[in-house]
PDB file of C-alpha atoms in Angstrom:
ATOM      1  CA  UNK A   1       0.000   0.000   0.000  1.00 55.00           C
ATOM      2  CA  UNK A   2       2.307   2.081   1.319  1.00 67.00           C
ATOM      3  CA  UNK A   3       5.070   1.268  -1.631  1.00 71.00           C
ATOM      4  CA  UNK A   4       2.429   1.937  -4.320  1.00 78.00           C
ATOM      5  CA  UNK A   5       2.096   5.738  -3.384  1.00 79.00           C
ATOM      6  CA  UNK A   6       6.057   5.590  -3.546  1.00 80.00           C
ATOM      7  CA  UNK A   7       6.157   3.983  -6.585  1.00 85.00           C
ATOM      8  CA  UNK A   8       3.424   6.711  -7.608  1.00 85.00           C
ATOM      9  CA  UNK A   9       5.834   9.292  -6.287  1.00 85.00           C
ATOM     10  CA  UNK A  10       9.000   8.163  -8.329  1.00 88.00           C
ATOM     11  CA  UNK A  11       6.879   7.830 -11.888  1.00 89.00           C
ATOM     12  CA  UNK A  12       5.182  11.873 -11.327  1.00 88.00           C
ATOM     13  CA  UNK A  13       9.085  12.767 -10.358  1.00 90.00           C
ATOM     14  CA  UNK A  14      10.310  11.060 -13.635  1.00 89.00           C
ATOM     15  CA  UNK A  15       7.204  12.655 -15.573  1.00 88.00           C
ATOM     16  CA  UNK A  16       7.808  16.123 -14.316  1.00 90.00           C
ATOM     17  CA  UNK A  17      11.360  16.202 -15.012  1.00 91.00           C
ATOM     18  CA  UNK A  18      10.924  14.926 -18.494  1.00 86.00           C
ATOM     19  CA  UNK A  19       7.712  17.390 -19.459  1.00 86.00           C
ATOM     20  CA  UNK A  20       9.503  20.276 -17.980  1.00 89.00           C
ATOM     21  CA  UNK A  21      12.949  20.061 -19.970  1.00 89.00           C
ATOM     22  CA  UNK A  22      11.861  18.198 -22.864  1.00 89.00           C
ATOM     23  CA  UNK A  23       9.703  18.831 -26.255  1.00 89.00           C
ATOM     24  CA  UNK A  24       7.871  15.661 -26.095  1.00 85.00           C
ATOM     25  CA  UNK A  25       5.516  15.767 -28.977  1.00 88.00           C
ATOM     26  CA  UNK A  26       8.121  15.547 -31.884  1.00 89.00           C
ATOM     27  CA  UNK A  27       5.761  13.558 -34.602  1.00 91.00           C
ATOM     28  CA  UNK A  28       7.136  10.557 -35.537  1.00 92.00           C
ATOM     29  CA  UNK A  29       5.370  10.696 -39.062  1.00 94.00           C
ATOM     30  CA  UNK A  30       7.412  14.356 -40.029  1.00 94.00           C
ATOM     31  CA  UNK A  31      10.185  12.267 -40.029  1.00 95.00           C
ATOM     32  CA  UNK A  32       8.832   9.759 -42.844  1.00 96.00           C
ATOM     33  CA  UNK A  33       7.364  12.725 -44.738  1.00 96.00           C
ATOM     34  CA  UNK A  34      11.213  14.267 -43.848  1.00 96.00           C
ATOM     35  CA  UNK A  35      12.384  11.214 -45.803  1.00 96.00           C
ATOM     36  CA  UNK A  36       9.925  10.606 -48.572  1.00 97.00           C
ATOM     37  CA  UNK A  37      10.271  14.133 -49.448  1.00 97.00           C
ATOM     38  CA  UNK A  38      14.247  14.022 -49.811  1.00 96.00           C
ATOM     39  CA  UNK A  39      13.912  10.464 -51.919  1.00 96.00           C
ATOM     40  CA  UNK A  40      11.324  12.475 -53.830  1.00 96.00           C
ATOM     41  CA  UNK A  41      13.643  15.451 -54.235  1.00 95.00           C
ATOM     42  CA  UNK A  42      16.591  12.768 -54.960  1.00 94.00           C
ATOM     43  CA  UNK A  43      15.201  11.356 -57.915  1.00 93.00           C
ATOM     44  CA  UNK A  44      14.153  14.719 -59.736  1.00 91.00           C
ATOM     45  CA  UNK A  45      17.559  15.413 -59.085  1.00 89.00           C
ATOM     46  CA  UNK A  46      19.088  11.979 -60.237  1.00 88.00           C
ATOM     47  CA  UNK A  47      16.665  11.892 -63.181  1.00 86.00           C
ATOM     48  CA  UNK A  48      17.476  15.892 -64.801  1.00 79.00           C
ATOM     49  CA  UNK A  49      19.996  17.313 -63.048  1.00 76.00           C
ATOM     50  CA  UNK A  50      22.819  15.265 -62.663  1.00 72.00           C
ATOM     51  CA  UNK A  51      25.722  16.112 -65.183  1.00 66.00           C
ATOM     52  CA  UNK A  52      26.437  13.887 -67.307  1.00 65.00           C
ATOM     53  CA  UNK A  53      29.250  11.256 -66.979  1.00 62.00           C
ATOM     54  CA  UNK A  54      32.390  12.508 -67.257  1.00 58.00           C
ATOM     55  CA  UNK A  55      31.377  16.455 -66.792  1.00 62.00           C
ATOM     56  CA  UNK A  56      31.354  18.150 -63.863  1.00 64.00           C
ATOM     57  CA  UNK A  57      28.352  20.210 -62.159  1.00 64.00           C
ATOM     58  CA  UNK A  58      29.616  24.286 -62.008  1.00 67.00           C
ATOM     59  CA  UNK A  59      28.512  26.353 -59.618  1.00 66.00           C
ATOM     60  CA  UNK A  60      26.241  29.329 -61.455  1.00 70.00           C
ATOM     61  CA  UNK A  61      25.180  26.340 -63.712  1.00 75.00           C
ATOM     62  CA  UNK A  62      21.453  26.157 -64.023  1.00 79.00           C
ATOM     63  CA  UNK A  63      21.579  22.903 -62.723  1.00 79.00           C
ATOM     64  CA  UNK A  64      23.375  23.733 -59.865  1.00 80.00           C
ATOM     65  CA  UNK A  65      20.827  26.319 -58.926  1.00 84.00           C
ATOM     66  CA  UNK A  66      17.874  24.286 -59.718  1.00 88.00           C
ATOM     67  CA  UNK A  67      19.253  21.567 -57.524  1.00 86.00           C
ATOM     68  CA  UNK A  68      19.879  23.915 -54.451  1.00 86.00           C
ATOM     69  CA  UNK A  69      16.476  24.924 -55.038  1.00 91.00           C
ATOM     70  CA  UNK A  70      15.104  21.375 -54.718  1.00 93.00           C
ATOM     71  CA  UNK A  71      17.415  21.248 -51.348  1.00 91.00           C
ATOM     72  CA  UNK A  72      15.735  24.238 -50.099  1.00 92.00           C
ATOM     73  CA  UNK A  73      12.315  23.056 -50.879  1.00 95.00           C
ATOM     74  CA  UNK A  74      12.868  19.343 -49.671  1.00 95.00           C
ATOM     75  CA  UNK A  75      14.481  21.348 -45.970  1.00 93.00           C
ATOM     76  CA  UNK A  76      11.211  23.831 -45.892  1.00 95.00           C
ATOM     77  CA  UNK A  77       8.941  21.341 -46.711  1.00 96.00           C
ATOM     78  CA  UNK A  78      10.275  18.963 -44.057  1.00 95.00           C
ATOM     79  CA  UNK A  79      10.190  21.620 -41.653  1.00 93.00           C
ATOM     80  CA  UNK A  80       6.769  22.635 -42.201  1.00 95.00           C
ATOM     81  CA  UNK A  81       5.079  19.447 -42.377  1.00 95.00           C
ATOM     82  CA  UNK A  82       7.749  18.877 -38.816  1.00 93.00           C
ATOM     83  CA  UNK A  83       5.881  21.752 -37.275  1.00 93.00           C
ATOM     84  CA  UNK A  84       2.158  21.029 -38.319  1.00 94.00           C
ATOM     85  CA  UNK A  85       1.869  17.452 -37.490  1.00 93.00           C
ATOM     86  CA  UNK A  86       4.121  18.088 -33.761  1.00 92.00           C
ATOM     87  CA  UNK A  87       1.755  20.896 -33.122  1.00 92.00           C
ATOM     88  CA  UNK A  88      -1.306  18.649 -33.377  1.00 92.00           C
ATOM     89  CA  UNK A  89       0.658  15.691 -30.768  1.00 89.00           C
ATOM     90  CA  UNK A  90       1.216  18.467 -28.611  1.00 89.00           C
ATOM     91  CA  UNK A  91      -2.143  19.818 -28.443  1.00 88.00           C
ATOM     92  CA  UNK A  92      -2.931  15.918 -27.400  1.00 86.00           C
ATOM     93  CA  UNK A  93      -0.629  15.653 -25.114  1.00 81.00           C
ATOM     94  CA  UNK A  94      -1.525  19.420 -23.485  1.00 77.00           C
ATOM     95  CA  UNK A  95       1.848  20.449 -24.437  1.00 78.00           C
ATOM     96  CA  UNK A  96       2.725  23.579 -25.421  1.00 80.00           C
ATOM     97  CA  UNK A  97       4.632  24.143 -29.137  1.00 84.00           C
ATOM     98  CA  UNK A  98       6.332  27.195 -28.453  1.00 85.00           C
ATOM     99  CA  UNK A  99       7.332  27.487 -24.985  1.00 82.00           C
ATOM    100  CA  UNK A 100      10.514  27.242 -23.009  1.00 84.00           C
ATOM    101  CA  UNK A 101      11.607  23.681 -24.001  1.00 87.00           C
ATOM    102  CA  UNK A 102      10.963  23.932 -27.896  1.00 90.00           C
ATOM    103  CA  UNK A 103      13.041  27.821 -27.578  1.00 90.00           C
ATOM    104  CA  UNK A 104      15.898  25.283 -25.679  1.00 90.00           C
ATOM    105  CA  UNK A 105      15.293  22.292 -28.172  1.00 93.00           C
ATOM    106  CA  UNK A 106      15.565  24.917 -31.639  1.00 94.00           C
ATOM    107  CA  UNK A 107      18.583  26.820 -30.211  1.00 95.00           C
ATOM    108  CA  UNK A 108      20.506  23.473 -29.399  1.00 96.00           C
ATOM    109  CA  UNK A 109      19.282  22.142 -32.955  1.00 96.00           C
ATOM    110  CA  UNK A 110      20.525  25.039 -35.068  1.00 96.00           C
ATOM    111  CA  UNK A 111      23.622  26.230 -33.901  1.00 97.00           C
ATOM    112  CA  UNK A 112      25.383  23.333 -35.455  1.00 97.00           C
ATOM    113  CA  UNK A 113      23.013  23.045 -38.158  1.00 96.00           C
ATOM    114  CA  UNK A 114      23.681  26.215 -39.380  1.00 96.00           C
ATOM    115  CA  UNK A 115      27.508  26.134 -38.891  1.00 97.00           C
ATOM    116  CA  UNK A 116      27.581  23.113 -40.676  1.00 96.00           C
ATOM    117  CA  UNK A 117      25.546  24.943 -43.520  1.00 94.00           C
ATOM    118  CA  UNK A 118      27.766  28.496 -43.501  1.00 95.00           C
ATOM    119  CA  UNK A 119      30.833  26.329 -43.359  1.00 95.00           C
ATOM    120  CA  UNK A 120      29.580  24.002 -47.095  1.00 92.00           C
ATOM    121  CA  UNK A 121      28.398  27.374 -48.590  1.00 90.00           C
ATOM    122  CA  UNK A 122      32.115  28.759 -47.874  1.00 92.00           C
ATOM    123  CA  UNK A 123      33.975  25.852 -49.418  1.00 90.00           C
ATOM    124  CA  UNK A 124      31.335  25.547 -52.296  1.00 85.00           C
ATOM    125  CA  UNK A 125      31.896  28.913 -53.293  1.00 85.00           C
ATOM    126  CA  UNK A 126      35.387  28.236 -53.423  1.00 85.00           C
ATOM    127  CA  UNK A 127      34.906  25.217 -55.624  1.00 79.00           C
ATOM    128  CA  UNK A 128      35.229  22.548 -53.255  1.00 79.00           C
ATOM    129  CA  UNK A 129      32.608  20.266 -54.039  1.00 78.00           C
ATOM    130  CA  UNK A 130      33.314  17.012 -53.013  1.00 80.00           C
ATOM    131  CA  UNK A 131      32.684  16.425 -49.412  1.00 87.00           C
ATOM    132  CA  UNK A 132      29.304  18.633 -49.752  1.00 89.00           C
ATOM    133  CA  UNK A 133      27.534  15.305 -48.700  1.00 91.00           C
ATOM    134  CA  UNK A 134      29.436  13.932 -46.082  1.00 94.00           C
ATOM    135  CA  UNK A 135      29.642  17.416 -44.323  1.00 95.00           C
ATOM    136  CA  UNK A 136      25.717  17.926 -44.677  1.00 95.00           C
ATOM    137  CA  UNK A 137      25.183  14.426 -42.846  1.00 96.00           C
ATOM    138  CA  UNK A 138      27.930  15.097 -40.172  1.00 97.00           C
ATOM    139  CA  UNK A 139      26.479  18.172 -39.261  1.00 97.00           C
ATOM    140  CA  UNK A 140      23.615  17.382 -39.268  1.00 97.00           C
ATOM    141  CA  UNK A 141      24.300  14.236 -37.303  1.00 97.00           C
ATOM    142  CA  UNK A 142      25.355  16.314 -34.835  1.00 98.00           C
ATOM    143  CA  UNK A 143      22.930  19.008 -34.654  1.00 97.00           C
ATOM    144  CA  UNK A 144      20.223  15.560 -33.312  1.00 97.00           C
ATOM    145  CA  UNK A 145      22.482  14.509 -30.901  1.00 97.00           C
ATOM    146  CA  UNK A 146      22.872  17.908 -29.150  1.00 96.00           C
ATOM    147  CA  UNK A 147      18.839  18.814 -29.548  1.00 96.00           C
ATOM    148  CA  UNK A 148      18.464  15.405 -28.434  1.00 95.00           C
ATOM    149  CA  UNK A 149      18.293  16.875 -24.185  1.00 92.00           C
ATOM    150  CA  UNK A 150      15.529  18.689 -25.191  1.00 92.00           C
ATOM    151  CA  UNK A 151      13.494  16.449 -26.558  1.00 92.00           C
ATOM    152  CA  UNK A 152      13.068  12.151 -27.449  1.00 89.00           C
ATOM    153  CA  UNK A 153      16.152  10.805 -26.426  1.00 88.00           C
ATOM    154  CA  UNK A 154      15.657   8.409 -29.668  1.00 92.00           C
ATOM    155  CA  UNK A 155      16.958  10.917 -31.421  1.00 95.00           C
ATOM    156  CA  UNK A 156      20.129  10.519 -30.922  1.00 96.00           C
ATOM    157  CA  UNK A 157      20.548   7.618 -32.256  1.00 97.00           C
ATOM    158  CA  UNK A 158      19.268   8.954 -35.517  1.00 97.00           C
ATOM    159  CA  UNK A 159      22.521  11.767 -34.967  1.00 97.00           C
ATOM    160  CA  UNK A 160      24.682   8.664 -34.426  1.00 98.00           C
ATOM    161  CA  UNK A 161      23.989   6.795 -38.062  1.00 97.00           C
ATOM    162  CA  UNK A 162      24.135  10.083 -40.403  1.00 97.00           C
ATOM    163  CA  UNK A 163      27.672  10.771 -38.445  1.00 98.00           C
ATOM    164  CA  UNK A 164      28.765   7.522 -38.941  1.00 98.00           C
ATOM    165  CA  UNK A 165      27.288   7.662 -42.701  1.00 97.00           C
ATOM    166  CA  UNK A 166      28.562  11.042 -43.152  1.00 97.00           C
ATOM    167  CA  UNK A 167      32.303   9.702 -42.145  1.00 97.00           C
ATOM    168  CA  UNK A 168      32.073   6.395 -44.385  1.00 97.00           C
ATOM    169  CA  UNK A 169      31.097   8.994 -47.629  1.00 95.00           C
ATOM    170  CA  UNK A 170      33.932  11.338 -46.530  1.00 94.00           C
ATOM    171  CA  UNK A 171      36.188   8.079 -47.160  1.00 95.00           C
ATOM    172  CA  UNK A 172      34.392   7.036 -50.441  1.00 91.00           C
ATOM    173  CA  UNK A 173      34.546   9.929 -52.622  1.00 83.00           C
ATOM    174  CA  UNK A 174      32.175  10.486 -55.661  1.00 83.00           C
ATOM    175  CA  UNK A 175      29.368   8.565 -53.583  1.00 88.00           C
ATOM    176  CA  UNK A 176      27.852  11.669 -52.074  1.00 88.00           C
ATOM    177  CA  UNK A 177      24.636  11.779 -53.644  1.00 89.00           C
ATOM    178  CA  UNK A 178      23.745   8.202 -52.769  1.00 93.00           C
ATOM    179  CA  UNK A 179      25.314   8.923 -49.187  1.00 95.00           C
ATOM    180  CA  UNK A 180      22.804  11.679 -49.320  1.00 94.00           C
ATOM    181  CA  UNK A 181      19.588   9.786 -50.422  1.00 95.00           C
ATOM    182  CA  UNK A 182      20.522   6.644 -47.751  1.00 96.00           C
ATOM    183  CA  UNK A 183      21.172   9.492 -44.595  1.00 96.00           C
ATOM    184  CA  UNK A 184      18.171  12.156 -45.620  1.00 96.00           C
ATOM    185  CA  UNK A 185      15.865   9.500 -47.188  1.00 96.00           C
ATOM    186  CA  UNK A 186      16.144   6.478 -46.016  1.00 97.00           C
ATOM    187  CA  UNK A 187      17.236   7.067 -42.383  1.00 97.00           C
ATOM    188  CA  UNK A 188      14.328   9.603 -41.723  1.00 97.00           C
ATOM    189  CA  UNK A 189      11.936   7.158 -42.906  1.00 97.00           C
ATOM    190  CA  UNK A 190      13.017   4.290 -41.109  1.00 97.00           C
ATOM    191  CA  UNK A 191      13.652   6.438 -37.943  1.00 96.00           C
ATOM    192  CA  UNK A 192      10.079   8.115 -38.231  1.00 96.00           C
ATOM    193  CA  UNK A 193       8.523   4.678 -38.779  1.00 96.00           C
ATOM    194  CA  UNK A 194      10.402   3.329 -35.501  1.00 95.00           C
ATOM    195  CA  UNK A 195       8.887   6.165 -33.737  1.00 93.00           C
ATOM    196  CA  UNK A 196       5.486   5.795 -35.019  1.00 92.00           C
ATOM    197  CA  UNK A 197       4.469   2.443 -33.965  1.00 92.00           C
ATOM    198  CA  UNK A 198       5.946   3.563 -30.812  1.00 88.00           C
ATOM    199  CA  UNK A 199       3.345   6.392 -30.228  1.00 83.00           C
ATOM    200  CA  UNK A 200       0.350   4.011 -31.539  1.00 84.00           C
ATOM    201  CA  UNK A 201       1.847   1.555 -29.323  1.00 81.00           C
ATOM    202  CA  UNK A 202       1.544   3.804 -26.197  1.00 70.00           C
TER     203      UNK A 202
ATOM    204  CA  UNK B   1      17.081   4.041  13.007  1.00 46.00           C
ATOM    205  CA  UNK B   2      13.911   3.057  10.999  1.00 54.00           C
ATOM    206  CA  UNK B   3      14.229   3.876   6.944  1.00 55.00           C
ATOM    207  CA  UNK B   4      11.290   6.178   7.282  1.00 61.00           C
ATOM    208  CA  UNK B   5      13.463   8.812   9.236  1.00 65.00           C
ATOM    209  CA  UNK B   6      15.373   9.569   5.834  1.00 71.00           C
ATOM    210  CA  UNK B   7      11.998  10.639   4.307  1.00 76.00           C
ATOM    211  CA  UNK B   8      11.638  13.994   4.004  1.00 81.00           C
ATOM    212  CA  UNK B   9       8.499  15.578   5.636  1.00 82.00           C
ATOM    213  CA  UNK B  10       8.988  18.884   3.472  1.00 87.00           C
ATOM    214  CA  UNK B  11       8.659  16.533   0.067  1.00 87.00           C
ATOM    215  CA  UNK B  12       6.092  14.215   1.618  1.00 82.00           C
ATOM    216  CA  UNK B  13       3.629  16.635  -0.543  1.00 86.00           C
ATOM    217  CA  UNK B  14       2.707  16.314  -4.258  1.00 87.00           C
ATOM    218  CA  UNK B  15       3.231  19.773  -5.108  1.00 92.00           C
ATOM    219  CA  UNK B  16       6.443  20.478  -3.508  1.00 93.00           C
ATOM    220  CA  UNK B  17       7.990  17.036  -4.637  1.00 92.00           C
ATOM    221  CA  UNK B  18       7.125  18.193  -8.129  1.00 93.00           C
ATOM    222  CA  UNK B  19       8.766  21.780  -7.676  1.00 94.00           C
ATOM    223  CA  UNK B  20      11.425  20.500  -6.945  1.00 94.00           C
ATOM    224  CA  UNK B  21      11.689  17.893  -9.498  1.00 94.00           C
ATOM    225  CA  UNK B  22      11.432  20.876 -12.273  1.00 94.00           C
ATOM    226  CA  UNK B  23      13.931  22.478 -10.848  1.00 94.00           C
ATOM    227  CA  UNK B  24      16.238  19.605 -10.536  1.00 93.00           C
ATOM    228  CA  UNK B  25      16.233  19.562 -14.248  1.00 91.00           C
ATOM    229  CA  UNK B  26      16.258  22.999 -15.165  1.00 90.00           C
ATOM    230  CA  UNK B  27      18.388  25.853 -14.010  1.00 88.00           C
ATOM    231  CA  UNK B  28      15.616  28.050 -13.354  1.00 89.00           C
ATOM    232  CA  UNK B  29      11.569  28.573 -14.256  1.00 92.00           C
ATOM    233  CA  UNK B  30       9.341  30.863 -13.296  1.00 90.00           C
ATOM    234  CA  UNK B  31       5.638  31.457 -11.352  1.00 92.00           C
ATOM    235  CA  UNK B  32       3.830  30.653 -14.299  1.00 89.00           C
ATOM    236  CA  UNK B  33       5.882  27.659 -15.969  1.00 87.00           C
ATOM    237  CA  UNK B  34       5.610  26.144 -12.695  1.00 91.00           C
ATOM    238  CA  UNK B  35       1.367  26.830 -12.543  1.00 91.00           C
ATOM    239  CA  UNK B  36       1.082  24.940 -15.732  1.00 86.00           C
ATOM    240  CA  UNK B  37       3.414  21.870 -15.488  1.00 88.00           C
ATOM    241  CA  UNK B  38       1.897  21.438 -11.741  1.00 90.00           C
ATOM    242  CA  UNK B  39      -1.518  22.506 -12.374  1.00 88.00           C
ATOM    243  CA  UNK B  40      -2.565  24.051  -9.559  1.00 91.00           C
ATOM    244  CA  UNK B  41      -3.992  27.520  -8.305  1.00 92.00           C
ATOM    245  CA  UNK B  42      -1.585  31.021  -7.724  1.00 92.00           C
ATOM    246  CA  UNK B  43      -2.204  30.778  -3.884  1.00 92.00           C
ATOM    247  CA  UNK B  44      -1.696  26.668  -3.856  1.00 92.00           C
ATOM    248  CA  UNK B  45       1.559  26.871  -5.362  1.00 93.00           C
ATOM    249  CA  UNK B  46       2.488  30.004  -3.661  1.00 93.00           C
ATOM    250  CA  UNK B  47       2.438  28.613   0.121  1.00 93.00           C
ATOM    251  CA  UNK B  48       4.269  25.739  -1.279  1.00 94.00           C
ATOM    252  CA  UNK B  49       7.178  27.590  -2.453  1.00 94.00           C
ATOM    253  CA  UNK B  50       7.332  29.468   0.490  1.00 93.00           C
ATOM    254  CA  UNK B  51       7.642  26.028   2.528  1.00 93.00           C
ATOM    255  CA  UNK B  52      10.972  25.374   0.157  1.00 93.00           C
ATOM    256  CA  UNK B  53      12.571  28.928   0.401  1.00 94.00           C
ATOM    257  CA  UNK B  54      12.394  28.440   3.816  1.00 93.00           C
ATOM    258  CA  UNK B  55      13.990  25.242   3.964  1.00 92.00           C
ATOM    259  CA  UNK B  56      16.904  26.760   2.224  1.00 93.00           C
ATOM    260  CA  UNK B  57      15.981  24.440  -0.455  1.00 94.00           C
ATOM    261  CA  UNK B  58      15.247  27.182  -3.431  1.00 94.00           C
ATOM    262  CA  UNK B  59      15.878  30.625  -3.988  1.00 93.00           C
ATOM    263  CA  UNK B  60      13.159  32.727  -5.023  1.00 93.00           C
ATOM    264  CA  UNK B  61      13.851  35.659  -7.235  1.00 92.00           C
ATOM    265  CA  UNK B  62      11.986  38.270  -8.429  1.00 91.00           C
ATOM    266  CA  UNK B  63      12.043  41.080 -10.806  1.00 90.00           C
ATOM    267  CA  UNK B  64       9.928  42.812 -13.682  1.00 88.00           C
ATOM    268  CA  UNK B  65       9.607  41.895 -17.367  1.00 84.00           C
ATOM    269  CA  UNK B  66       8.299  45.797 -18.549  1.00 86.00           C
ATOM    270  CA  UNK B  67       5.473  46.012 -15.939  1.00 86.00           C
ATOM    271  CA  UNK B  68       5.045  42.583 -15.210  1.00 86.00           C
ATOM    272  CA  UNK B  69       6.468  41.263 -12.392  1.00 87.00           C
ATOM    273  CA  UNK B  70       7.854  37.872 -12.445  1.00 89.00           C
ATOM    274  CA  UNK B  71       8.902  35.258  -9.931  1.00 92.00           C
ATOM    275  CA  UNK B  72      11.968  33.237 -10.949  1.00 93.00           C
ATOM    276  CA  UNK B  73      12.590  30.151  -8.901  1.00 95.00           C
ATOM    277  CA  UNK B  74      16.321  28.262  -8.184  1.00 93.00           C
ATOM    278  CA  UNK B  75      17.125  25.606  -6.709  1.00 94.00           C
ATOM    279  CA  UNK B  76      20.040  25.354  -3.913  1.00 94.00           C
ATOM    280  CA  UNK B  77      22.612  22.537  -3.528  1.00 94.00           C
ATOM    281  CA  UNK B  78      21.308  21.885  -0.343  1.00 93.00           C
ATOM    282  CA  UNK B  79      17.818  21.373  -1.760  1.00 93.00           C
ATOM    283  CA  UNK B  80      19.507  19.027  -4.098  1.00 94.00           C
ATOM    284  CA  UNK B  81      20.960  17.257  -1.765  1.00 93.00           C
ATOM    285  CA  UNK B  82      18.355  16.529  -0.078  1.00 92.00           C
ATOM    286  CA  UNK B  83      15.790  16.055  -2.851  1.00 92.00           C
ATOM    287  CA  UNK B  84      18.768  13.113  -4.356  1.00 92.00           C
ATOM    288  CA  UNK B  85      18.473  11.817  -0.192  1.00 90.00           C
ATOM    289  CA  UNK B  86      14.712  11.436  -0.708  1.00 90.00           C
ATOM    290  CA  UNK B  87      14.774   9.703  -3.910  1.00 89.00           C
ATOM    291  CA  UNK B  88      17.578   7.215  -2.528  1.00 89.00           C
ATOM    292  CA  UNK B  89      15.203   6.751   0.533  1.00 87.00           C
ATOM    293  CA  UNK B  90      11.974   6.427  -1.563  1.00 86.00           C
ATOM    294  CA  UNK B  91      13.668   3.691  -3.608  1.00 86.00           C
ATOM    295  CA  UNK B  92      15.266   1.596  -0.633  1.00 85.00           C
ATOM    296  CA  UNK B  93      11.569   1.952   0.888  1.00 82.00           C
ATOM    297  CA  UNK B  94      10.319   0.274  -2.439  1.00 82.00           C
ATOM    298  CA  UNK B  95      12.888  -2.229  -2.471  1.00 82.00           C
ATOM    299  CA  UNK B  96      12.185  -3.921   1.075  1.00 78.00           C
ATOM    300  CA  UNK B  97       8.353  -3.494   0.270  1.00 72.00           C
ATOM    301  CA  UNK B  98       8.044  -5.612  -2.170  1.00 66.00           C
TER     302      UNK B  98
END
């Protein structure tokens, strides 16, 4: 009797410490829409952009532009759909979406996101191409493991397979864009489907 | 000495347990954080933080945003000490229940 309102005790200390420092309601569907958008923006890419064998892409290129474009749109459609769908869980779960643990969470996100980001458009616009892929996944590798206080731990593992994917394309040049597809597509979707049933499931 | 005596009376309460698990976890929050993750009325939580401040186990600080005021809460080590003494004790309780 007596242990039970202990036990009780323990679980609303665990709960509390978790609601209060910790965005809870990340959707685990935004990250399958995350992924299915970046395969979708991978194959426009791999079926009209790519040079062709034996050329290289230029920066200034139309290509080149068209394909940042189709970067852009894949990020702020991933974001977006990240935003609508987390806002509904949190509504459910009586959690707020902007408050004090999603300011924490974004902050803790972005700062390596977007140093990661600054630091490809530097070496792009100084020609250097080639690791753009294996930088992208490093950083933002990283960028999940350090939002990952703030919000599902799970998340970190996510951070810990596009580093280690982002390392293995540093090492096998040329690859990048397949890198790419298997870290933004693939991963998200598999992640985001691990995370689903887990939410149905509780 | 009986395991009970390292439960502490000043967390034996819902509300004051959960202050002070917030505040474990975060550096600082303030009145209104506090209302909503707790869920309880201005003069509930109030008298409750008063019990803690004057255990010594938070510091209570307050200042205005513009016009508003607001009431930013800390916790001290001692407060964490003890808080980590009551969990240990909760736990041992648990274990020779059962």
């Amino acid at each position: 009797m007596e242990s039970k309102k202990y036990l009780n005790d323990l679980n609303e200390i665990k709960d509390l410490m978790n609601r209060s420092s910790r965005f809870i309601s990340l959707s685990g569907l935004s990250g399958i829409m995350a992924g299915i958008y970046a395969v979708i923006g991978a194959v426009v890419t791999y079926i009209f952009l790519l040079p062709e064998p034996g050329t290289v892409l230029t920066l200034h290129s139309w290509n080149f532009r068209l394909i940042i474009a189709i970067l852009l749109a894949v990020a702020s459609l991933s974001i977006v759909t990240a935003y609508l769908l987390s806002s509904k869980k949190a509504k459910k779960n009586q959690e707020k979406i902007w408050g004090p643990t999603t300011k924490r969470l974004l902050v803790s996100f972005l700062v390596p996101l977007l140093t990661g980001g600054i630091y490809i458009l530097i070496k792009l616009s100084s020609q250097h191409y080639g690791l753009t892929g294996s930088l992208m996944l490093i950083f933002y590798g990283l960028a999940l493991i350090n939002a990952s206080k703030y919000t599902l731990s799970d998340v970190k593992y996510l951070g810990y397979a596009e580093i280690v994917l982002g390392l293995i394309c540093a090492a096998l040049p040329g690859y990048g864009f397949w890198f790419w597809v298997l870290g933004f597509g693939i991963l998200h979707i598999i992640y985001g489907s691990l995370m689903y049933f887990k939410e149905v499931k509780a | 000495m009986g395991l009970i005596d390292n439960i502490n009376k000043i967390f034996d309460h819902r509300i004051r347990l959960g202050i002070m698990s917030i505040l474990m976890v975060n550096e600082q929050v303030d009145f209104n954080q506090l209302k909503e993750l707790l869920n309880v009325t201005d003069g509930n939580l109030a008298s409750h933080t008063k019990t803690l401040e004057k255990a010594d186990y938070i510091i209570v600080e307050k200042s205005f945003i513009g016009r508003k005021p607001n009431t930013r809460y800390y916790s001290t080590k001692s407060g964490k000490e003890a808080f980590k003494k009551h969990i240990e004790a909760l736990e041992n309780l648990i274990k020779k229940q059962n």
